[in-house]
Coordinates of C-alpha atoms in Angstrom, one line a residue:
M1 CA 71.1 37.1 5.9
N2 CA 69.3 37.5 8.8
R3 CA 66.1 35.9 6.9
C4 CA 68.1 32.8 6.2
W5 CA 69.3 32.4 9.6
Q6 CA 65.8 32.9 11.1
D7 CA 64.3 30.4 9.0
H8 CA 67.2 27.9 9.8
C9 CA 66.4 28.3 13.7
R10 CA 62.8 28.0 13.0
Q11 CA 63.3 24.8 11.1
T12 CA 65.9 23.4 13.4
I13 CA 63.2 23.9 16.2
M14 CA 60.8 22.2 14.2
I15 CA 63.0 19.3 13.6
R16 CA 64.1 19.1 17.1
S17 CA 60.3 19.0 18.2
I18 CA 59.6 16.0 15.9
F19 CA 62.8 14.1 17.0
L20 CA 62.1 15.2 20.8
F21 CA 62.4 11.8 22.0
L22 CA 65.5 10.7 20.1
D23 CA 67.2 14.1 21.2
R24 CA 66.2 13.6 24.8
T25 CA 66.9 9.8 25.4
Y26 CA 69.5 8.4 22.8
V27 CA 71.6 11.7 22.2
L28 CA 72.2 12.2 26.0
Q29 CA 73.1 8.5 26.8
N30 CA 75.8 9.2 24.1
S31 CA 78.0 11.7 25.0
L32 CA 79.8 11.8 21.8
L33 CA 76.8 12.7 19.9
P34 CA 75.8 16.3 19.4
S35 CA 72.4 17.4 20.2
I36 CA 69.9 18.4 17.3
W37 CA 70.2 21.8 18.0
D38 CA 74.1 21.9 18.1
T39 CA 74.2 19.7 14.8
G40 CA 71.7 22.5 13.0
L41 CA 74.2 25.2 14.4
E42 CA 77.1 23.4 12.9
L43 CA 75.6 22.8 9.7
F44 CA 74.8 26.7 9.3
R45 CA 78.2 27.5 10.4
T46 CA 80.1 25.2 7.7
H47 CA 77.7 25.6 4.8
I48 CA 76.9 29.4 5.2
V49 CA 78.9 31.4 7.5
S50 CA 82.2 29.9 7.0
D51 CA 81.9 31.1 3.4
S52 CA 84.4 34.2 3.2
G53 CA 82.3 35.9 0.7
V54 CA 79.1 35.5 3.1
Q55 CA 81.0 36.3 6.2
K56 CA 82.6 39.3 4.7
R57 CA 79.4 40.9 3.4
T58 CA 77.6 40.2 6.6
V59 CA 80.3 41.8 8.9
D60 CA 81.0 44.7 6.5
G61 CA 77.0 45.3 6.6
I62 CA 77.1 45.2 10.3
L63 CA 80.0 47.3 10.9
E64 CA 78.4 50.1 8.4
Q65 CA 75.1 49.9 10.2
I66 CA 77.1 50.9 13.3
E67 CA 79.3 53.6 11.7
L68 CA 75.9 55.1 10.4
E69 CA 74.5 55.0 14.2
R70 CA 77.7 56.7 15.2
S71 CA 77.2 59.5 13.0
G72 CA 73.9 60.2 14.1
E73 CA 71.6 58.1 11.8
T74 CA 68.9 55.8 13.1
V75 CA 69.5 52.2 12.3
D76 CA 67.7 48.7 13.0
R77 CA 69.0 47.8 16.2
S78 CA 66.9 44.4 16.4
L79 CA 68.4 43.4 13.2
L80 CA 72.2 44.1 14.6
R81 CA 71.1 42.5 17.8
S82 CA 69.9 39.1 15.9
L83 CA 72.9 38.9 13.6
L84 CA 75.4 39.7 16.3
G85 CA 73.6 36.7 18.5
M86 CA 73.9 34.6 15.3
L87 CA 77.8 34.9 15.5
S88 CA 78.2 34.4 19.2
D89 CA 76.0 31.3 18.8
L90 CA 77.8 30.1 15.9
Q91 CA 81.0 31.0 18.2
V92 CA 82.6 33.1 15.4
Y93 CA 82.0 36.4 17.0
K94 CA 85.3 37.1 18.2
E95 CA 87.5 36.5 15.0
S96 CA 85.0 37.2 12.7
F97 CA 83.6 40.6 14.0
E98 CA 85.1 41.9 17.2
E99 CA 88.6 42.3 16.0
R100 CA 87.5 44.2 12.8
F101 CA 85.1 46.2 15.2
L102 CA 87.9 47.0 17.3
V103 CA 90.3 48.2 14.7
E104 CA 87.6 50.5 13.0
T105 CA 86.5 51.9 16.3
N106 CA 90.1 52.6 17.1
R107 CA 90.5 54.5 13.6
L108 CA 87.3 56.2 13.9
Y109 CA 87.9 57.8 17.5
A110 CA 91.9 58.5 16.7
A111 CA 90.4 60.7 13.7
E112 CA 87.8 62.3 15.5
G113 CA 90.0 63.0 18.6
Q114 CA 92.7 64.6 16.7
R115 CA 89.8 66.7 14.6
L116 CA 87.7 67.9 17.7
M117 CA 90.8 68.9 19.7
Q118 CA 91.4 71.6 17.0
E119 CA 87.7 72.5 16.4
R120 CA 86.4 72.8 20.0
D121 CA 87.1 74.1 23.4
V122 CA 87.8 71.8 26.2
P123 CA 84.3 72.2 28.0
E124 CA 82.6 71.3 24.9
Y125 CA 85.3 68.5 23.9
L126 CA 84.9 66.9 27.5
H127 CA 80.8 66.6 27.2
H128 CA 81.7 65.1 23.6
V129 CA 83.7 62.4 25.4
A130 CA 81.3 61.8 28.0
R131 CA 78.4 61.3 25.6
R132 CA 80.5 59.0 23.3
L133 CA 81.3 56.8 26.3
E134 CA 77.7 56.7 27.2
E135 CA 76.7 55.7 23.4
E136 CA 79.2 52.8 23.3
N137 CA 78.0 51.5 26.6
D138 CA 74.2 51.8 25.3
R139 CA 75.4 49.8 22.4
V140 CA 76.9 47.0 24.3
I141 CA 73.6 47.0 26.4
S142 CA 71.5 46.9 23.2
Y143 CA 73.4 44.6 20.6
L144 CA 76.9 43.9 21.2
D145 CA 78.1 40.8 23.2
Q146 CA 79.2 41.6 26.8
S147 CA 82.7 40.6 26.3
T148 CA 83.3 43.5 24.0
Q149 CA 82.7 46.1 26.5
K150 CA 85.9 46.2 28.1
P151 CA 88.1 46.5 25.1
L152 CA 85.6 48.8 23.5
V153 CA 85.6 51.5 26.2
Y154 CA 89.4 51.2 26.9
C155 CA 89.7 51.9 23.0
V156 CA 87.3 55.1 23.6
E157 CA 89.1 56.3 26.6
K158 CA 92.5 55.7 25.2
Q159 CA 91.7 57.8 21.7
L160 CA 89.7 60.5 23.1
L161 CA 91.4 61.0 26.3
G162 CA 94.9 59.2 26.7
E163 CA 96.1 60.4 23.6
H164 CA 95.1 64.1 24.3
M165 CA 95.7 64.3 28.3
T166 CA 98.5 67.1 28.1
S167 CA 96.5 69.1 25.3
I168 CA 93.5 69.1 27.2
L169 CA 94.9 70.2 30.3
Q170 CA 97.4 72.9 28.8
K171 CA 94.6 74.4 26.9
G172 CA 91.4 74.2 29.4
L173 CA 92.5 73.6 32.9
T174 CA 93.5 77.3 33.5
V175 CA 90.3 78.6 32.0
L176 CA 88.1 76.4 33.9
L177 CA 89.7 76.7 37.1
D178 CA 89.7 80.8 36.5
E179 CA 86.0 80.6 35.9
N180 CA 85.1 78.1 38.5
R181 CA 83.4 76.0 36.1
V182 CA 82.4 73.2 38.7
T183 CA 80.6 71.0 36.3
E184 CA 83.2 70.6 33.9
L185 CA 85.9 70.5 36.4
T186 CA 84.0 67.3 37.8
L187 CA 83.5 65.8 34.7
L188 CA 87.4 66.2 33.8
Y189 CA 88.0 64.3 37.0
Q190 CA 85.8 61.7 36.3
L191 CA 87.1 61.3 32.9
F192 CA 90.8 61.4 33.7
S193 CA 90.5 58.9 36.5
K194 CA 89.3 56.3 33.8
V195 CA 92.7 56.4 32.0
K196 CA 95.8 55.0 33.0
G197 CA 98.2 57.9 34.4
G198 CA 95.1 60.6 34.0
L199 CA 94.9 61.6 37.8
H200 CA 98.5 61.9 38.0
T201 CA 99.0 64.2 35.0
L202 CA 95.7 66.3 36.5
L203 CA 97.7 66.3 39.6
Q204 CA 100.7 67.9 38.0
F205 CA 98.9 70.7 36.3
W206 CA 96.7 71.4 39.3
R207 CA 99.6 72.2 41.2
D208 CA 101.7 74.2 38.8
Y209 CA 98.1 76.3 38.2
I210 CA 97.9 77.2 42.2
K211 CA 101.6 77.8 42.3
A212 CA 101.5 80.3 39.3
F213 CA 98.1 81.9 40.4
G214 CA 99.1 82.3 44.2
G215 CA 102.8 83.5 43.1
E216 CA 100.8 86.1 41.3
I217 CA 98.8 87.2 44.3
V218 CA 101.8 87.1 46.7
G219 CA 104.5 88.6 44.1
T220 CA 102.9 91.8 43.3
P221 CA 103.5 94.6 45.6
E222 CA 100.7 96.8 44.2
K223 CA 98.2 94.1 45.6
D224 CA 99.7 94.1 48.9
K225 CA 96.8 95.9 50.4
D226 CA 94.3 93.0 49.5
M227 CA 96.7 90.1 49.4
V228 CA 95.3 88.3 52.5
Q229 CA 91.7 88.7 51.6
E230 CA 92.7 87.5 48.1
L231 CA 94.9 84.4 49.4
L232 CA 91.6 83.5 51.6
D233 CA 89.2 83.9 48.9
Y234 CA 91.4 81.8 46.9
K235 CA 92.0 79.1 49.2
D236 CA 88.4 78.8 49.7
K237 CA 87.8 78.5 46.1
M238 CA 90.5 76.0 45.6
D239 CA 89.1 74.0 48.7
N240 CA 85.6 73.9 46.9
V241 CA 87.1 72.6 43.7
V242 CA 89.0 69.8 45.7
H243 CA 85.9 69.0 47.9
T244 CA 83.1 69.1 45.2
C245 CA 85.1 68.1 41.9
F246 CA 87.9 65.9 42.8
A247 CA 86.1 64.1 45.2
R248 CA 88.3 65.0 48.3
N249 CA 91.0 62.9 46.8
E250 CA 93.6 63.0 49.6
S251 CA 96.7 63.5 47.0
F252 CA 94.8 66.5 45.5
I253 CA 94.3 67.9 49.0
N254 CA 98.3 67.4 49.9
A255 CA 99.5 69.0 46.7
M256 CA 97.4 71.9 47.0
K257 CA 99.0 72.3 50.6
E258 CA 102.3 72.0 49.1
A259 CA 101.9 74.5 46.5
F260 CA 100.4 77.2 48.9
E261 CA 103.2 76.7 51.0
A262 CA 105.6 77.0 48.0
F263 CA 104.3 80.3 46.8
I264 CA 103.6 81.9 49.8
N265 CA 107.3 81.5 51.1
K266 CA 108.6 82.8 47.7
R267 CA 108.5 86.2 49.0
P268 CA 109.9 86.1 52.7
N269 CA 108.5 87.9 55.6
K270 CA 105.7 90.2 53.6
P271 CA 103.1 87.7 53.5
A272 CA 103.5 87.2 57.4
E273 CA 103.3 90.8 58.2
L274 CA 100.4 91.3 56.1
I275 CA 98.5 88.5 57.7
A276 CA 99.3 90.2 61.2
K277 CA 97.8 93.5 60.0
Y278 CA 94.6 91.4 58.3
V279 CA 94.1 90.2 61.9
D280 CA 94.4 93.2 63.5
S281 CA 91.9 94.8 61.1
K282 CA 89.6 92.3 62.3
L283 CA 90.2 91.9 66.0
R284 CA 90.0 95.8 66.0
A285 CA 87.0 97.8 67.7
G286 CA 84.9 99.2 64.9
N287 CA 84.9 96.2 62.7
K288 CA 81.0 96.0 62.4
E289 CA 81.0 93.5 59.5
A290 CA 81.5 90.5 61.5
T291 CA 79.4 88.7 64.3
E292 CA 81.5 86.5 66.9
E293 CA 80.7 83.5 64.8
E294 CA 82.0 85.0 61.3
L295 CA 85.0 86.3 63.3
E296 CA 85.9 82.8 64.7
R297 CA 85.4 81.4 61.2
I298 CA 87.7 84.1 59.8
L299 CA 90.4 83.3 62.4
D300 CA 90.3 79.7 61.5
K301 CA 90.9 80.4 57.8
I302 CA 93.7 82.9 58.7
M303 CA 95.2 80.0 60.9
I304 CA 95.3 77.7 57.8
I305 CA 97.4 80.3 55.6
F306 CA 99.4 81.0 58.8
R307 CA 100.5 77.5 58.8
F308 CA 101.9 77.8 55.3
I309 CA 104.6 80.4 56.5
H310 CA 107.8 79.6 57.1
G311 CA 108.9 82.8 59.3
K312 CA 106.3 82.7 61.9
D313 CA 108.6 85.0 64.3
V314 CA 108.0 88.0 61.7
F315 CA 104.0 87.5 62.2
E316 CA 104.6 87.6 65.8
A317 CA 106.7 90.6 66.0
F318 CA 104.0 92.7 63.9
Y319 CA 101.2 90.8 65.7
K320 CA 102.7 92.1 68.9
K321 CA 102.8 95.5 67.9
D322 CA 99.4 95.8 66.8
L323 CA 98.1 93.9 69.8
A324 CA 99.9 96.3 71.9
K325 CA 98.1 99.1 70.2
R326 CA 94.6 97.4 70.8
L327 CA 95.3 96.8 74.5
L328 CA 96.5 100.2 75.4
V329 CA 93.9 102.4 73.7
G330 CA 91.1 99.8 74.4
K331 CA 90.8 99.4 70.8
S332 CA 90.1 95.4 71.0
A333 CA 87.0 94.3 69.5
S334 CA 86.2 91.5 72.0
V335 CA 88.5 89.9 74.9
D336 CA 87.0 86.7 73.7
A337 CA 88.1 87.0 70.3
E338 CA 91.8 88.1 71.5
K339 CA 91.9 85.0 73.8
S340 CA 90.7 82.7 71.1
M341 CA 93.1 83.8 68.5
L342 CA 96.0 83.4 71.1
S343 CA 95.0 79.9 72.1
K344 CA 95.0 79.0 68.2
L345 CA 98.4 80.4 68.0
K346 CA 99.5 78.7 71.2
H347 CA 98.2 75.2 69.4
E348 CA 99.9 75.9 66.5
C349 CA 103.2 77.1 67.5
G350 CA 103.6 76.1 71.2
A351 CA 103.8 78.3 74.6
A352 CA 107.0 79.6 73.8
F353 CA 105.6 81.3 70.9
T354 CA 102.9 83.0 72.9
S355 CA 104.4 83.5 76.2
K356 CA 105.0 87.4 75.5
L357 CA 101.9 87.9 74.2
E358 CA 100.0 86.1 77.4
G359 CA 102.4 88.5 79.2
M360 CA 100.8 91.4 77.6
F361 CA 97.2 90.3 78.7
K362 CA 98.4 89.5 82.0
D363 CA 99.9 93.1 82.5
M364 CA 96.6 94.6 81.7
E365 CA 95.1 92.6 84.3
L366 CA 97.4 93.2 86.8
S367 CA 97.0 96.9 86.0
K368 CA 93.6 97.1 87.0
D369 CA 94.2 95.3 90.3
I370 CA 96.9 98.1 91.0
M371 CA 94.7 100.9 90.1
I372 CA 92.0 99.5 92.4
H373 CA 94.7 99.5 95.4
F374 CA 96.0 102.9 94.1
K375 CA 92.7 104.4 94.2
Q376 CA 92.3 103.4 97.8
Y377 CA 95.8 104.8 98.7
T378 CA 95.0 108.0 97.0
Q379 CA 91.7 108.4 99.0
N380 CA 93.7 108.0 102.4
Q381 CA 96.0 110.7 101.1
S382 CA 95.2 114.3 102.3
G383 CA 94.4 116.7 99.6
P384 CA 92.7 114.6 96.7
S385 CA 93.5 115.6 93.5
N386 CA 91.0 117.1 90.7
I387 CA 92.8 114.9 88.2
E388 CA 91.9 111.0 88.0
L389 CA 95.0 109.0 87.1
T390 CA 94.7 105.5 85.3
V391 CA 98.3 103.5 84.7
N392 CA 99.2 100.6 83.0
I393 CA 102.2 98.9 84.0
L394 CA 104.0 97.2 81.1
T395 CA 106.7 94.6 81.6
M396 CA 109.3 95.5 79.4
G397 CA 110.3 92.0 78.0
Y398 CA 106.8 91.5 76.9
W399 CA 105.9 94.7 74.9
P400 CA 107.2 96.1 71.7
S401 CA 110.1 98.6 72.5
Y402 CA 108.9 102.3 72.6
I403 CA 111.3 105.3 72.0
P404 CA 111.0 107.5 75.4
M405 CA 110.2 111.0 74.7
E406 CA 110.8 113.9 77.0
V407 CA 107.6 116.2 77.4
H408 CA 106.9 119.0 79.6
L409 CA 104.0 117.9 81.8
P410 CA 101.6 120.2 83.9
A411 CA 102.6 120.5 87.7
E412 CA 99.6 118.3 88.6
M413 CA 100.4 115.4 86.5
V414 CA 104.0 115.7 87.3
K415 CA 102.8 115.5 91.2
L416 CA 100.3 112.5 90.6
Q417 CA 103.1 110.8 88.8
E418 CA 105.4 110.8 91.8
V419 CA 102.7 109.6 94.0
F420 CA 102.1 106.6 92.0
K421 CA 105.7 106.2 91.8
V422 CA 106.2 106.2 95.6
F423 CA 102.9 104.1 95.7
Y424 CA 104.3 101.5 93.5
L425 CA 107.7 101.2 94.6
G426 CA 106.8 101.1 98.2
K427 CA 105.0 97.5 97.0
H428 CA 107.5 96.6 94.6
S429 CA 111.3 97.6 95.5
G430 CA 113.9 97.3 93.2
R431 CA 111.8 98.0 90.3
K432 CA 112.4 101.1 87.8
L433 CA 109.4 103.0 86.4
Q434 CA 109.8 104.6 82.9
W435 CA 107.0 107.0 81.7
Q436 CA 105.8 106.7 78.1
P437 CA 104.0 109.6 77.3
T438 CA 103.6 108.8 73.4
L439 CA 101.0 106.0 74.7
G440 CA 99.1 108.5 77.1
H441 CA 95.5 109.9 76.6
A442 CA 93.1 111.6 78.7
V443 CA 89.7 112.9 78.9
L444 CA 89.4 116.9 78.9
K445 CA 86.4 118.6 80.3
T446 CA 85.8 121.7 78.0
E447 CA 83.7 124.6 78.1
F448 CA 82.4 126.3 74.7
K449 CA 80.2 129.3 74.3
E450 CA 77.1 127.4 73.9
E451 CA 77.6 124.1 75.8
K452 CA 80.1 122.0 77.7
K453 CA 81.9 118.9 76.3
E454 CA 84.3 116.2 77.2
L455 CA 87.1 115.7 74.7
Q456 CA 88.8 112.0 74.5
V457 CA 92.3 113.0 73.5
S458 CA 96.1 111.8 73.3
L459 CA 98.6 113.1 75.9
F460 CA 100.0 115.2 73.2
Q461 CA 96.9 116.9 72.2
T462 CA 96.1 117.4 75.9
L463 CA 99.3 119.2 76.5
V464 CA 98.5 121.5 73.6
L465 CA 94.8 122.2 74.6
L466 CA 95.7 122.8 78.3
M467 CA 98.1 125.8 77.0
F468 CA 94.7 127.8 75.8
N469 CA 93.9 127.7 79.4
E470 CA 96.7 130.5 79.9
G471 CA 96.6 132.3 76.6
E472 CA 94.1 133.1 73.6
E473 CA 96.7 132.4 70.8
F474 CA 100.0 130.6 70.4
S475 CA 102.5 129.8 67.4
V476 CA 104.1 126.5 66.5
E477 CA 107.0 127.6 68.1
E478 CA 105.5 128.9 71.2
I479 CA 103.5 125.5 71.7
R480 CA 106.8 123.4 71.0
T481 CA 108.9 125.2 73.6
A482 CA 106.2 125.2 76.3
T483 CA 105.3 121.3 75.5
G484 CA 108.7 120.0 74.7
I485 CA 106.9 117.7 71.7
E486 CA 109.0 116.7 68.9
E487 CA 108.5 118.6 65.8
G488 CA 106.8 116.0 63.5
E489 CA 104.6 114.8 66.5
L490 CA 103.5 118.4 67.3
K491 CA 102.6 119.2 63.7
R492 CA 100.4 115.8 63.2
T493 CA 99.1 116.9 66.9
L494 CA 97.9 120.4 65.8
Q495 CA 96.5 118.8 62.5
S496 CA 94.4 116.6 64.3
L497 CA 93.0 119.7 66.6
A498 CA 92.8 122.3 63.8
C499 CA 92.0 120.6 60.5
G500 CA 90.3 117.4 61.3
K501 CA 86.4 116.7 61.7
A502 CA 86.3 118.2 65.4
R503 CA 87.9 121.5 65.0
V504 CA 88.6 122.6 68.5
L505 CA 91.3 125.0 67.4
N506 CA 91.1 127.5 64.8
K507 CA 94.6 127.7 62.6
N508 CA 95.7 131.0 60.7
P509 CA 96.0 130.7 57.8
R510 CA 93.3 128.2 57.0
G511 CA 95.0 124.9 55.3
K512 CA 95.0 121.2 55.6
D513 CA 99.0 121.2 56.4
V514 CA 100.6 122.8 59.5
E515 CA 103.5 125.4 58.6
D516 CA 106.3 126.8 60.8
G517 CA 104.7 130.4 60.7
D518 CA 100.9 129.2 61.5
R519 CA 99.2 130.3 64.8
F520 CA 96.3 128.9 66.6
H521 CA 93.2 130.0 68.7
F522 CA 90.7 128.2 70.4
N523 CA 87.4 127.7 68.6
K524 CA 84.9 128.8 71.3
D525 CA 82.0 128.5 68.7
F526 CA 82.6 124.8 68.3
K527 CA 79.7 122.6 68.2
H528 CA 78.9 118.9 68.2
K529 CA 76.1 116.4 68.7
L530 CA 77.9 114.2 70.9
F531 CA 78.8 115.1 74.5
R532 CA 82.0 113.0 74.6
I533 CA 83.8 113.5 71.3
K534 CA 87.2 111.4 70.4
I535 CA 89.5 113.4 68.6
N536 CA 91.6 111.0 66.6
Q537 CA 95.6 111.5 66.6
I538 CA 96.3 112.0 62.9
Q539 CA 97.7 108.3 62.7
M540 CA 101.3 108.6 60.8
K541 CA 100.9 105.9 58.2
E542 CA 103.4 103.1 59.4
T543 CA 106.5 104.3 57.9
V544 CA 109.0 102.3 55.8
E545 CA 111.5 102.9 58.7
E546 CA 109.1 101.5 61.6
Q547 CA 108.6 98.7 59.1
V548 CA 112.1 98.3 58.6
S549 CA 113.0 98.5 62.4
T550 CA 110.5 95.7 63.2
T551 CA 112.1 93.5 60.4
E552 CA 115.3 93.9 61.8
R553 CA 114.3 93.3 65.2
V554 CA 113.4 89.8 63.9
F555 CA 116.5 89.4 62.2
Q556 CA 118.4 90.2 65.4
D557 CA 116.4 87.9 67.3
R558 CA 116.9 85.1 64.8
Q559 CA 120.9 85.6 65.4
Y560 CA 120.7 85.1 69.2
Q561 CA 118.4 81.9 68.4
I562 CA 120.7 80.4 65.8
D563 CA 123.8 80.9 68.2
A564 CA 121.9 79.6 71.1
A565 CA 121.1 76.4 69.0
V566 CA 124.9 75.9 67.9
V567 CA 125.7 76.1 71.4
R568 CA 123.2 73.6 72.4
I569 CA 124.0 71.2 69.8
M570 CA 128.1 71.6 70.5
K571 CA 127.8 71.2 73.9
M572 CA 125.8 67.9 73.8
R573 CA 128.0 66.3 70.7
K574 CA 131.3 67.8 71.9
T575 CA 132.7 67.3 68.2
L576 CA 130.8 67.4 65.1
S577 CA 131.3 68.1 61.2
H578 CA 130.4 71.3 59.7
N579 CA 127.8 69.3 57.6
L580 CA 126.1 67.6 60.6
L581 CA 126.1 70.6 62.6
V582 CA 124.3 72.5 59.6
S583 CA 121.7 69.8 59.0
E584 CA 120.9 69.6 63.1
L585 CA 120.4 73.4 63.0
Y586 CA 117.9 73.0 60.2
N587 CA 116.2 70.5 62.6
Q588 CA 115.9 72.8 65.4
L589 CA 115.4 76.2 64.0
K590 CA 111.9 77.1 63.0
F591 CA 112.2 79.8 60.5
P592 CA 114.0 79.8 56.8
V593 CA 117.8 80.1 56.8
K594 CA 120.5 80.4 54.2
P595 CA 123.6 78.2 54.8
G596 CA 125.8 81.4 54.3
D597 CA 123.9 83.0 57.5
L598 CA 124.8 79.8 59.5
K599 CA 128.3 80.0 58.3
K600 CA 128.8 83.6 59.4
R601 CA 127.4 82.6 63.0
I602 CA 129.5 79.8 63.4
E603 CA 132.6 82.1 62.4
S604 CA 131.4 84.6 65.0
L605 CA 131.2 81.6 67.9
I606 CA 134.5 80.6 67.0
D607 CA 135.8 84.2 67.2
R608 CA 134.3 84.3 70.6
D609 CA 135.7 81.1 72.0
Y610 CA 132.7 79.1 72.2
M611 CA 134.1 76.4 69.8
E612 CA 137.3 75.9 67.6
R613 CA 138.1 74.3 64.5
D614 CA 140.1 70.9 64.5
K615 CA 143.7 71.6 63.8
D616 CA 144.1 68.6 61.2
T617 CA 140.3 68.7 59.6
P618 CA 139.2 72.6 59.2
T619 CA 135.3 71.3 58.5
Q620 CA 135.4 69.5 61.9
Y621 CA 134.6 71.7 65.2
H622 CA 135.0 71.2 68.9
Y623 CA 133.1 72.8 71.7
V624 CA 135.2 74.8 74.2
A625 CA 134.0 74.3 77.6

């Protein structure tokens, strides 16, 4: 057939050359007459190609060759290009070839899609689809007519992708994301973006995956210790997927944010508490792993997770408690990092959120000024003391509340306290000072048999050690009576002095725990390479009671905030229905709250005569001025 066509073309060109003058003048002047070339094509179409047997055999041959090429065999592309060019020139390409070609392609790829989805895993299948699309585009460039490209590519995408979108994602998305297969995820996104509804389907599966995986991190209490670090690593990983694989698509970024917010708040309060503790671990001195730039970067990442949390007041309560410890024990890694974190929180939650935290910093700075004046004051007094006193004045409303504990201080300390009290109240009349022995610490000069040392200890440790100036050996009961320290606290203090790394006391009998019958004596033979030794108080792991009391304090604060918001709204509106009041409250309150809790607070305010129910419509409230 090809030879016949090539001969016909050659002969038509020869005839046209012989009758060139006729073709160029007479034919051109008569618009109704076809040119010699067109006449030749018409004759070939009428007598040869229009013959149904010839046409069928020709098209069958072409389709067979294409099928062979698709199954991996080499075919004569120039022959195919020539024959398809013939059909195009004769204007029978579409009805004689393209329609049948697309039906065959559809059938082939429908069967191939079904078979390979069963046989291959998703990464392999995706690479196969990409290869098939490349081959078909190459076919268009090599021998198919350009008009075939669009329907052909659509047909491949529909049969290999469109029909299997859900199966591909169900079978493979979790694996690709778990193993962080960046290349395949990029390919998945590129392929799905070509299919109608592909990205929308991918988006839904992506959102569900984040919720499920993140829900596991947050919802497993055994993982609490590493929860925040895991969340940060997970967020980094998902960010990388969106930026590298999903072309920074805005919809995917928003879906990720929604998913994070949903799973983090599934378990109320705990993530907020753990984030506060994580920040504390990073801002505490001794955190050698990070330079200032790295620390800043970590804090920025923390703020991203913090934004997703609804109960930010829980974070504030725990953060405040830890900040107080860092400031009072001088354990803060860097004031710049502390201030930086504070400004991030202020920017995120407003000045009201950080006012107490800023107040704590102000107190520390004011205390330094007060101590400069106090030193000048004591120098002017007669009889200088051999103890140097440093006092931090804490404003009650800014700091966490501490349980006051009465202990028996030595006379010199009590005298110094009185001197300071007179000095301070002389400057600030009307204020009340309440000493907090639990937060105190001291440096003791100590003489051992071979050398002198300085011990950096808590006030409770100080009171215990000072007893050994008066005697050689004491029982637990004698120490308790003399110092007045509460039993649990005393046992932890003795444990730190006699059972820790720096054992300045010896315990009889030996052992790790302190029992009621134990006796203690001073360890004169104590040795240490450092001159100043810090003896850490045995940290009582934050007890469940402590955690519960912090959380309860947050809930108590929330009740006051709900009450204030209700009164504020009612004062402005005077009369309001229950549903409108509740929706207004949801707009104003910055923490999650259940409708039942709001109802209780409204009832409480009605009982306290801040508002009243309408006599005819019980769901209507009036403000009582």
